[in-house]
Amino acid sequence: MQAFNDTWSARTTGVSGIEGKLANVSTFERMSVINSLLPTGNEIKEARRLASKSRASVACRSCMQLKKRCSDERPCTRCKRHGKSSTCFRSEGSGLDQIQRPIVYTPAYLEFDDFRSPASKFALRNEWAFDSVIRLWSLGYQAGIIAKFFDSIPPQISSVAKRVLGLMENLARVRAASRAAGSRDNPAPICPPTSFGAEDDQNLRFQMRADAARWEGENVYGFFQIAFNPATRQRTGVVMNSRYADLLGMHKEELLSRYAARDVVPHRTDQDQLLIWLTDLQHLFDDAVKGTVEQYYRIHGPPGPGGSRPAALVWTSMAKTADPWGRVTKVTLLMQAISPEDYDAAVLPAPQAFP
């Protein structure tokens, strides 16, 4: 009965908890009981540590910055959430020399609207190469490197190249005149429009984005596509997959930005570069309905030990797309690396495709 009265008294007077327990003890005993109930300094430190750990990032620093597989001792929370715990770890030593990506997103389509006149950028000793240099610069190559390359051609080769290009230009003019005149079986086509419609441009852009998305997951073939305004022959857009940039030793974002700034460095060896430039580029906008062209040539591969870039053989396949008037609107290039073990097997079926 006395215990019931004490409890009732505590409730009615608002005394509860620790005060209720200490109601009938001395002051010294009260302080002793209070100290035993309070947390210790070590307990406070442990609570702070646990709170700090709970506020930590759900992903390791590597996953946050590079969005790649991390090198932490355990899979990070982000990789666990996406079901990638088994691939969260890097193999020892791999990726240490990988350059950090300039940006963390991947643009699907690079559009061009800069049609400046490049005439003031070039002063060539070999004037016969002026048209070729202008074409290469408009595609995205560095002006200084192109001009230096053509000026370094020996006089004997320069004179031969000048005559060959002259013959090619005459042949192209004859073909153009023949198409314009028409014949009984093939009447002259209607004069093409002088501008490229906005709807056609939008459809081409949509198609190129779809092609880029389709090829992005490819690990063997590099994919590159460039679009042109058929009326002005100026570039209007570029797409590529990551494998194409990887074959040239770059990230896709870096290579796209170089195309945007006309800062692309020629990736072929000097001998193969001269051969390709003097043949293919002269007919870049001609023979639009011609079938796919396959070639093999050597490129400077990714940097090796000491910063050197050894040459590597690649297979390429180039196809052109034309509008109803036969004008080129798009050029598509596929590229595949050929290992040294497969050189002979690649050369025997088509030796004429090699430089």
Tab-separated table of C-alpha atoms in Angstrom:
chain	number	residue	atom	x	y	z
A	1	MET	CA	0.000	0.000	0.000
A	2	GLN	CA	2.880	2.352	0.818
A	3	ALA	CA	4.480	1.652	-2.609
A	4	PHE	CA	1.185	2.460	-4.335
A	5	ASN	CA	0.944	5.750	-2.430
A	6	ASP	CA	4.524	6.717	-3.406
A	7	THR	CA	3.841	5.998	-7.106
A	8	TRP	CA	0.569	7.889	-7.077
A	9	SER	CA	2.267	10.842	-5.342
A	10	ALA	CA	4.976	10.902	-8.031
A	11	ARG	CA	2.436	10.917	-10.834
A	12	THR	CA	0.228	13.609	-9.315
A	13	THR	CA	3.130	15.944	-8.537
A	14	GLY	CA	4.738	15.557	-11.991
A	15	VAL	CA	7.780	13.680	-10.692
A	16	SER	CA	8.820	10.794	-12.924
A	17	GLY	CA	11.819	9.087	-14.515
A	18	ILE	CA	15.104	9.727	-12.763
A	19	GLU	CA	13.563	12.192	-10.311
A	20	GLY	CA	11.023	9.577	-9.232
A	21	LYS	CA	13.738	7.061	-8.595
A	22	LEU	CA	15.814	9.589	-6.643
A	23	ALA	CA	12.969	10.965	-4.543
A	24	ASN	CA	13.927	9.045	-1.403
A	25	VAL	CA	17.760	9.065	-1.669
A	26	SER	CA	20.389	11.502	-0.467
A	27	THR	CA	22.086	14.167	-2.632
A	28	PHE	CA	25.356	12.213	-2.888
A	29	GLU	CA	23.512	9.085	-3.914
A	30	ARG	CA	21.532	11.102	-6.476
A	31	MET	CA	24.726	12.354	-8.190
A	32	SER	CA	26.168	8.842	-8.249
A	33	VAL	CA	23.071	7.427	-9.936
A	34	ILE	CA	22.918	10.301	-12.474
A	35	ASN	CA	26.576	9.818	-13.453
A	36	SER	CA	26.001	6.114	-13.996
A	37	LEU	CA	23.130	6.877	-16.377
A	38	LEU	CA	24.943	9.510	-18.487
A	39	PRO	CA	27.022	8.391	-21.571
A	40	THR	CA	30.780	8.303	-21.226
A	41	GLY	CA	33.252	10.198	-23.401
A	42	ASN	CA	34.134	7.069	-25.371
A	43	GLU	CA	30.471	6.384	-25.979
A	44	ILE	CA	30.003	9.927	-27.330
A	45	LYS	CA	32.979	9.526	-29.682
A	46	GLU	CA	31.630	6.204	-30.940
A	47	ALA	CA	28.213	7.761	-31.555
A	48	ARG	CA	29.804	10.609	-33.525
A	49	ARG	CA	31.839	8.144	-35.588
A	50	LEU	CA	28.764	6.102	-36.444
A	51	ALA	CA	26.822	9.245	-37.347
A	52	SER	CA	29.644	10.426	-39.609
A	53	LYS	CA	29.796	7.016	-41.267
A	54	SER	CA	26.048	7.051	-41.888
A	55	ARG	CA	26.392	10.420	-43.645
A	56	ALA	CA	29.213	9.176	-45.897
A	57	SER	CA	28.751	8.906	-49.654
A	58	VAL	CA	26.994	5.840	-50.949
A	59	ALA	CA	29.679	5.483	-53.639
A	60	CYS	CA	33.453	5.421	-53.519
A	61	ARG	CA	35.373	8.387	-54.922
A	62	SER	CA	36.331	6.532	-58.102
A	63	CYS	CA	32.736	5.609	-58.841
A	64	MET	CA	31.588	9.186	-58.250
A	65	GLN	CA	34.280	10.855	-60.364
A	66	LEU	CA	34.775	8.369	-63.183
A	67	LYS	CA	31.582	6.328	-62.951
A	68	LYS	CA	33.745	3.268	-63.432
A	69	ARG	CA	34.566	0.186	-61.416
A	70	CYS	CA	36.004	1.216	-58.063
A	71	SER	CA	39.129	0.077	-56.236
A	72	ASP	CA	37.725	0.160	-52.706
A	73	GLU	CA	38.091	-2.863	-50.421
A	74	ARG	CA	34.414	-3.723	-50.822
A	75	PRO	CA	31.731	-3.013	-53.421
A	76	CYS	CA	30.293	0.453	-52.955
A	77	THR	CA	26.596	0.976	-52.288
A	78	ARG	CA	25.986	2.361	-55.764
A	79	CYS	CA	27.382	-0.760	-57.439
A	80	LYS	CA	25.381	-2.968	-55.067
A	81	ARG	CA	22.185	-1.115	-55.884
A	82	HIS	CA	22.755	-1.621	-59.615
A	83	GLY	CA	23.644	-5.291	-59.182
A	84	LYS	CA	27.303	-4.832	-60.151
A	85	SER	CA	29.023	-5.954	-56.962
A	86	SER	CA	31.099	-8.563	-58.785
A	87	THR	CA	32.478	-6.004	-61.275
A	88	CYS	CA	33.062	-3.199	-58.793
A	89	PHE	CA	36.739	-4.095	-58.296
A	90	ARG	CA	39.454	-3.225	-60.760
A	91	SER	CA	42.062	-5.818	-61.556
A	92	GLU	CA	45.348	-4.897	-59.916
A	93	GLY	CA	47.234	-2.262	-61.880
A	94	SER	CA	44.629	-1.869	-64.615
A	95	GLY	CA	43.323	1.564	-65.403
A	96	LEU	CA	46.085	3.378	-63.533
A	97	ASP	CA	47.340	5.054	-66.719
A	98	GLN	CA	43.861	5.841	-68.010
A	99	ILE	CA	43.361	9.541	-68.621
A	100	GLN	CA	40.375	10.979	-66.801
A	101	ARG	CA	37.470	11.666	-69.143
A	102	PRO	CA	37.143	15.369	-69.998
A	103	ILE	CA	33.390	15.235	-69.335
A	104	VAL	CA	31.225	12.637	-67.653
A	105	TYR	CA	28.448	12.482	-70.236
A	106	THR	CA	28.423	11.208	-73.803
A	107	PRO	CA	26.991	13.471	-76.498
A	108	ALA	CA	25.132	11.531	-79.162
A	109	TYR	CA	25.321	14.056	-82.001
A	110	LEU	CA	27.724	16.914	-82.716
A	111	GLU	CA	26.169	19.613	-84.892
A	112	PHE	CA	28.134	22.210	-86.880
A	113	ASP	CA	26.965	25.646	-87.922
A	114	ASP	CA	30.306	27.393	-88.491
A	115	PHE	CA	30.992	27.953	-92.190
A	116	ARG	CA	33.843	30.448	-92.046
A	117	SER	CA	36.012	30.945	-95.093
A	118	PRO	CA	39.338	29.163	-94.503
A	119	ALA	CA	41.239	30.883	-97.330
A	120	SER	CA	43.252	33.080	-94.954
A	121	LYS	CA	44.529	30.069	-92.993
A	122	PHE	CA	46.770	28.609	-95.685
A	123	ALA	CA	49.895	29.673	-97.523
A	124	LEU	CA	51.071	26.657	-99.503
A	125	ARG	CA	54.251	26.156	-101.453
A	126	ASN	CA	52.537	23.403	-103.472
A	127	GLU	CA	49.528	25.346	-104.724
A	128	TRP	CA	48.090	22.288	-106.476
A	129	ALA	CA	47.134	20.907	-103.041
A	130	PHE	CA	45.051	23.934	-102.039
A	131	ASP	CA	41.650	22.355	-102.789
A	132	SER	CA	42.586	19.184	-100.928
A	133	VAL	CA	43.770	21.171	-97.918
A	134	ILE	CA	40.557	23.202	-97.844
A	135	ARG	CA	38.510	20.020	-97.954
A	136	LEU	CA	40.464	18.403	-95.131
A	137	TRP	CA	40.257	21.524	-92.984
A	138	SER	CA	36.497	21.694	-93.505
A	139	LEU	CA	36.220	18.069	-92.347
A	140	GLY	CA	37.921	18.940	-89.042
A	141	TYR	CA	41.700	18.483	-89.456
A	142	GLN	CA	44.273	20.946	-88.109
A	143	ALA	CA	45.138	23.579	-90.702
A	144	GLY	CA	48.824	23.843	-89.805
A	145	ILE	CA	49.464	20.103	-89.844
A	146	ILE	CA	47.738	19.653	-93.212
A	147	ALA	CA	49.651	22.506	-94.849
A	148	LYS	CA	52.961	21.288	-93.417
A	149	PHE	CA	52.271	17.761	-94.658
A	150	PHE	CA	51.612	18.794	-98.271
A	151	ASP	CA	54.530	21.237	-98.309
A	152	SER	CA	56.866	18.453	-97.134
A	153	ILE	CA	56.133	16.281	-100.191
A	154	PRO	CA	59.345	15.878	-102.267
A	155	PRO	CA	59.421	17.743	-105.621
A	156	GLN	CA	59.366	14.527	-107.684
A	157	ILE	CA	56.231	13.228	-105.964
A	158	SER	CA	54.724	16.707	-105.970
A	159	SER	CA	54.940	17.035	-109.756
A	160	VAL	CA	53.406	13.591	-110.271
A	161	ALA	CA	50.619	14.306	-107.785
A	162	LYS	CA	49.863	17.594	-109.524
A	163	ARG	CA	49.391	15.849	-112.879
A	164	VAL	CA	47.287	13.068	-111.352
A	165	LEU	CA	45.001	15.542	-109.613
A	166	GLY	CA	44.632	17.495	-112.838
A	167	LEU	CA	43.505	14.353	-114.655
A	168	MET	CA	41.057	13.539	-111.863
A	169	GLU	CA	39.537	17.013	-112.002
A	170	ASN	CA	39.126	16.826	-115.785
A	171	LEU	CA	37.472	13.421	-115.477
A	172	ALA	CA	35.102	14.735	-112.806
A	173	ARG	CA	34.106	17.684	-115.029
A	174	VAL	CA	33.430	15.358	-117.974
A	175	ARG	CA	31.251	13.117	-115.818
A	176	ALA	CA	29.333	16.086	-114.436
A	177	ALA	CA	28.704	17.454	-117.937
A	178	SER	CA	27.547	14.040	-119.119
A	179	ARG	CA	25.082	13.714	-116.250
A	180	ALA	CA	23.755	17.218	-116.880
A	181	ALA	CA	23.234	16.600	-120.622
A	182	GLY	CA	21.529	13.242	-120.160
A	183	SER	CA	20.718	10.791	-122.960
A	184	ARG	CA	17.778	9.061	-124.587
A	185	ASP	CA	17.787	6.257	-122.016
A	186	ASN	CA	18.802	8.470	-119.093
A	187	PRO	CA	17.274	11.923	-119.485
A	188	ALA	CA	18.780	14.882	-117.718
A	189	PRO	CA	17.587	15.101	-114.112
A	190	ILE	CA	15.591	18.003	-112.764
A	191	CYS	CA	17.796	20.753	-111.384
A	192	PRO	CA	18.381	20.024	-107.667
A	193	PRO	CA	17.407	22.600	-105.043
A	194	THR	CA	20.006	25.097	-103.889
A	195	SER	CA	19.237	24.584	-100.204
A	196	PHE	CA	18.786	21.689	-97.794
A	197	GLY	CA	15.304	21.583	-96.255
A	198	ALA	CA	14.874	21.781	-92.490
A	199	GLU	CA	12.747	18.629	-92.512
A	200	ASP	CA	15.414	16.684	-94.413
A	201	ASP	CA	18.068	17.901	-92.001
A	202	GLN	CA	15.966	16.882	-89.002
A	203	ASN	CA	15.339	13.411	-90.432
A	204	LEU	CA	19.058	12.954	-91.125
A	205	ARG	CA	19.911	14.018	-87.591
A	206	PHE	CA	17.400	11.576	-86.106
A	207	GLN	CA	18.772	8.739	-88.223
A	208	MET	CA	22.375	9.478	-87.249
A	209	ARG	CA	21.495	9.526	-83.552
A	210	ALA	CA	19.801	6.159	-83.941
A	211	ASP	CA	22.854	4.755	-85.755
A	212	ALA	CA	25.185	6.037	-83.026
A	213	ALA	CA	23.058	4.466	-80.284
A	214	ARG	CA	23.010	1.165	-82.171
A	215	TRP	CA	26.800	1.049	-82.547
A	216	GLU	CA	27.769	2.383	-79.105
A	217	GLY	CA	27.937	-1.044	-77.468
A	218	GLU	CA	30.171	-2.467	-80.233
A	219	ASN	CA	33.612	-3.547	-78.997
A	220	VAL	CA	35.156	-4.700	-82.302
A	221	TYR	CA	34.136	-2.253	-85.023
A	222	GLY	CA	34.692	1.469	-84.809
A	223	PHE	CA	31.815	3.507	-86.249
A	224	PHE	CA	32.142	7.044	-87.663
A	225	GLN	CA	29.569	9.038	-89.590
A	226	ILE	CA	29.685	12.573	-90.982
A	227	ALA	CA	26.793	14.443	-92.613
A	228	PHE	CA	26.984	17.131	-95.300
A	229	ASN	CA	24.706	19.799	-96.646
A	230	PRO	CA	24.367	18.560	-100.247
A	231	ALA	CA	23.890	22.085	-101.577
A	232	THR	CA	26.957	23.679	-99.935
A	233	ARG	CA	29.029	20.506	-99.257
A	234	GLN	CA	29.709	21.766	-95.743
A	235	ARG	CA	29.707	19.369	-92.812
A	236	THR	CA	26.593	19.529	-90.653
A	237	GLY	CA	27.084	16.806	-88.050
A	238	VAL	CA	29.276	13.991	-86.752
A	239	VAL	CA	28.581	10.872	-84.690
A	240	MET	CA	30.853	8.012	-83.626
A	241	ASN	CA	31.001	5.197	-81.121
A	242	SER	CA	33.520	4.840	-78.316
A	243	ARG	CA	35.387	2.043	-80.100
A	244	TYR	CA	36.308	4.315	-83.020
A	245	ALA	CA	37.894	6.872	-80.698
A	246	ASP	CA	39.582	4.080	-78.749
A	247	LEU	CA	41.269	2.800	-81.924
A	248	LEU	CA	42.754	6.282	-82.348
A	249	GLY	CA	43.934	6.419	-78.723
A	250	MET	CA	41.369	8.931	-77.436
A	251	HIS	CA	38.099	9.178	-75.582
A	252	LYS	CA	35.047	9.838	-77.716
A	253	GLU	CA	34.416	13.186	-76.014
A	254	GLU	CA	37.943	14.370	-76.812
A	255	LEU	CA	37.734	13.330	-80.458
A	256	LEU	CA	34.325	14.990	-80.891
A	257	SER	CA	35.632	18.208	-79.366
A	258	ARG	CA	38.603	18.121	-81.748
A	259	TYR	CA	36.250	17.796	-84.706
A	260	ALA	CA	34.233	20.727	-83.402
A	261	ALA	CA	37.368	22.896	-83.128
A	262	ARG	CA	38.908	21.628	-86.401
A	263	ASP	CA	41.776	20.272	-84.331
A	264	VAL	CA	41.926	16.625	-85.475
A	265	VAL	CA	45.431	15.227	-85.983
A	266	PRO	CA	45.825	12.838	-88.974
A	267	HIS	CA	45.975	9.327	-87.569
A	268	ARG	CA	47.421	7.452	-90.568
A	269	THR	CA	51.115	6.990	-91.264
A	270	ASP	CA	52.621	9.517	-93.707
A	271	GLN	CA	52.783	7.156	-96.694
A	272	ASP	CA	49.241	5.861	-96.270
A	273	GLN	CA	47.953	9.342	-95.505
A	274	LEU	CA	49.232	10.689	-98.822
A	275	LEU	CA	47.716	7.781	-100.728
A	276	ILE	CA	44.310	8.135	-99.077
A	277	TRP	CA	44.163	11.918	-99.406
A	278	LEU	CA	45.136	11.959	-103.067
A	279	THR	CA	42.569	9.339	-104.066
A	280	ASP	CA	39.533	9.156	-101.809
A	281	LEU	CA	39.192	12.838	-101.000
A	282	GLN	CA	39.183	13.837	-104.650
A	283	HIS	CA	36.043	11.732	-105.084
A	284	LEU	CA	34.475	12.402	-101.716
A	285	PHE	CA	31.486	14.087	-103.322
A	286	ASP	CA	31.591	12.165	-106.632
A	287	ASP	CA	30.199	8.744	-107.554
A	288	ALA	CA	27.702	8.914	-104.705
A	289	VAL	CA	25.904	5.776	-105.844
A	290	LYS	CA	29.094	3.725	-105.953
A	291	GLY	CA	29.145	0.688	-103.678
A	292	THR	CA	31.016	0.233	-100.432
A	293	VAL	CA	34.804	0.678	-100.645
A	294	GLU	CA	37.037	-1.524	-98.469
A	295	GLN	CA	40.624	-0.557	-97.689
A	296	TYR	CA	43.456	-1.481	-95.369
A	297	TYR	CA	45.913	1.080	-94.088
A	298	ARG	CA	48.162	1.770	-91.141
A	299	ILE	CA	47.342	4.128	-88.299
A	300	HIS	CA	49.167	5.347	-85.218
A	301	GLY	CA	47.747	3.248	-82.403
A	302	PRO	CA	47.349	4.139	-78.721
A	303	PRO	CA	50.510	5.357	-76.930
A	304	GLY	CA	52.827	2.571	-75.866
A	305	PRO	CA	55.835	2.455	-73.517
A	306	GLY	CA	57.765	5.707	-73.538
A	307	GLY	CA	54.953	7.598	-75.257
A	308	SER	CA	55.610	6.100	-78.703
A	309	ARG	CA	52.664	5.302	-80.975
A	310	PRO	CA	53.449	2.180	-83.015
A	311	ALA	CA	51.680	1.714	-86.338
A	312	ALA	CA	48.820	-0.764	-86.498
A	313	LEU	CA	46.937	-2.178	-89.473
A	314	VAL	CA	43.191	-1.522	-89.707
A	315	TRP	CA	40.420	-2.549	-92.083
A	316	THR	CA	37.972	0.143	-93.184
A	317	SER	CA	34.708	0.118	-95.075
A	318	MET	CA	33.306	3.397	-96.410
A	319	ALA	CA	29.821	3.937	-97.846
A	320	LYS	CA	28.077	7.076	-99.098
A	321	THR	CA	24.428	8.071	-98.917
A	322	ALA	CA	22.979	10.417	-101.532
A	323	ASP	CA	19.819	12.446	-102.079
A	324	PRO	CA	17.543	11.925	-105.145
A	325	TRP	CA	19.879	14.115	-107.232
A	326	GLY	CA	22.956	12.024	-106.437
A	327	ARG	CA	24.499	14.533	-104.034
A	328	VAL	CA	26.287	13.132	-100.992
A	329	THR	CA	24.480	13.708	-97.701
A	330	LYS	CA	26.299	11.255	-95.443
A	331	VAL	CA	29.518	9.215	-95.325
A	332	THR	CA	29.766	6.179	-93.031
A	333	LEU	CA	33.070	4.568	-92.030
A	334	LEU	CA	33.638	1.296	-90.187
A	335	MET	CA	37.067	0.416	-88.769
A	336	GLN	CA	38.476	-2.801	-87.334
A	337	ALA	CA	41.936	-3.456	-85.930
A	338	ILE	CA	43.925	-6.296	-87.561
A	339	SER	CA	46.245	-8.179	-85.220
A	340	PRO	CA	49.752	-9.111	-86.462
A	341	GLU	CA	48.748	-12.785	-86.441
A	342	ASP	CA	45.968	-12.047	-88.950
A	343	TYR	CA	48.020	-9.933	-91.401
A	344	ASP	CA	48.544	-12.679	-93.979
A	345	ALA	CA	44.950	-13.867	-93.833
A	346	ALA	CA	43.780	-10.294	-94.414
A	347	VAL	CA	46.166	-9.554	-97.304
A	348	LEU	CA	45.631	-12.652	-99.440
A	349	PRO	CA	41.935	-12.197	-100.389
A	350	ALA	CA	42.296	-8.562	-101.531
A	351	PRO	CA	45.912	-7.423	-102.058
A	352	GLN	CA	44.715	-4.447	-104.129
A	353	ALA	CA	43.050	-2.995	-101.028
A	354	PHE	CA	46.398	-2.512	-99.295
A	355	PRO	CA	48.621	0.564	-99.621
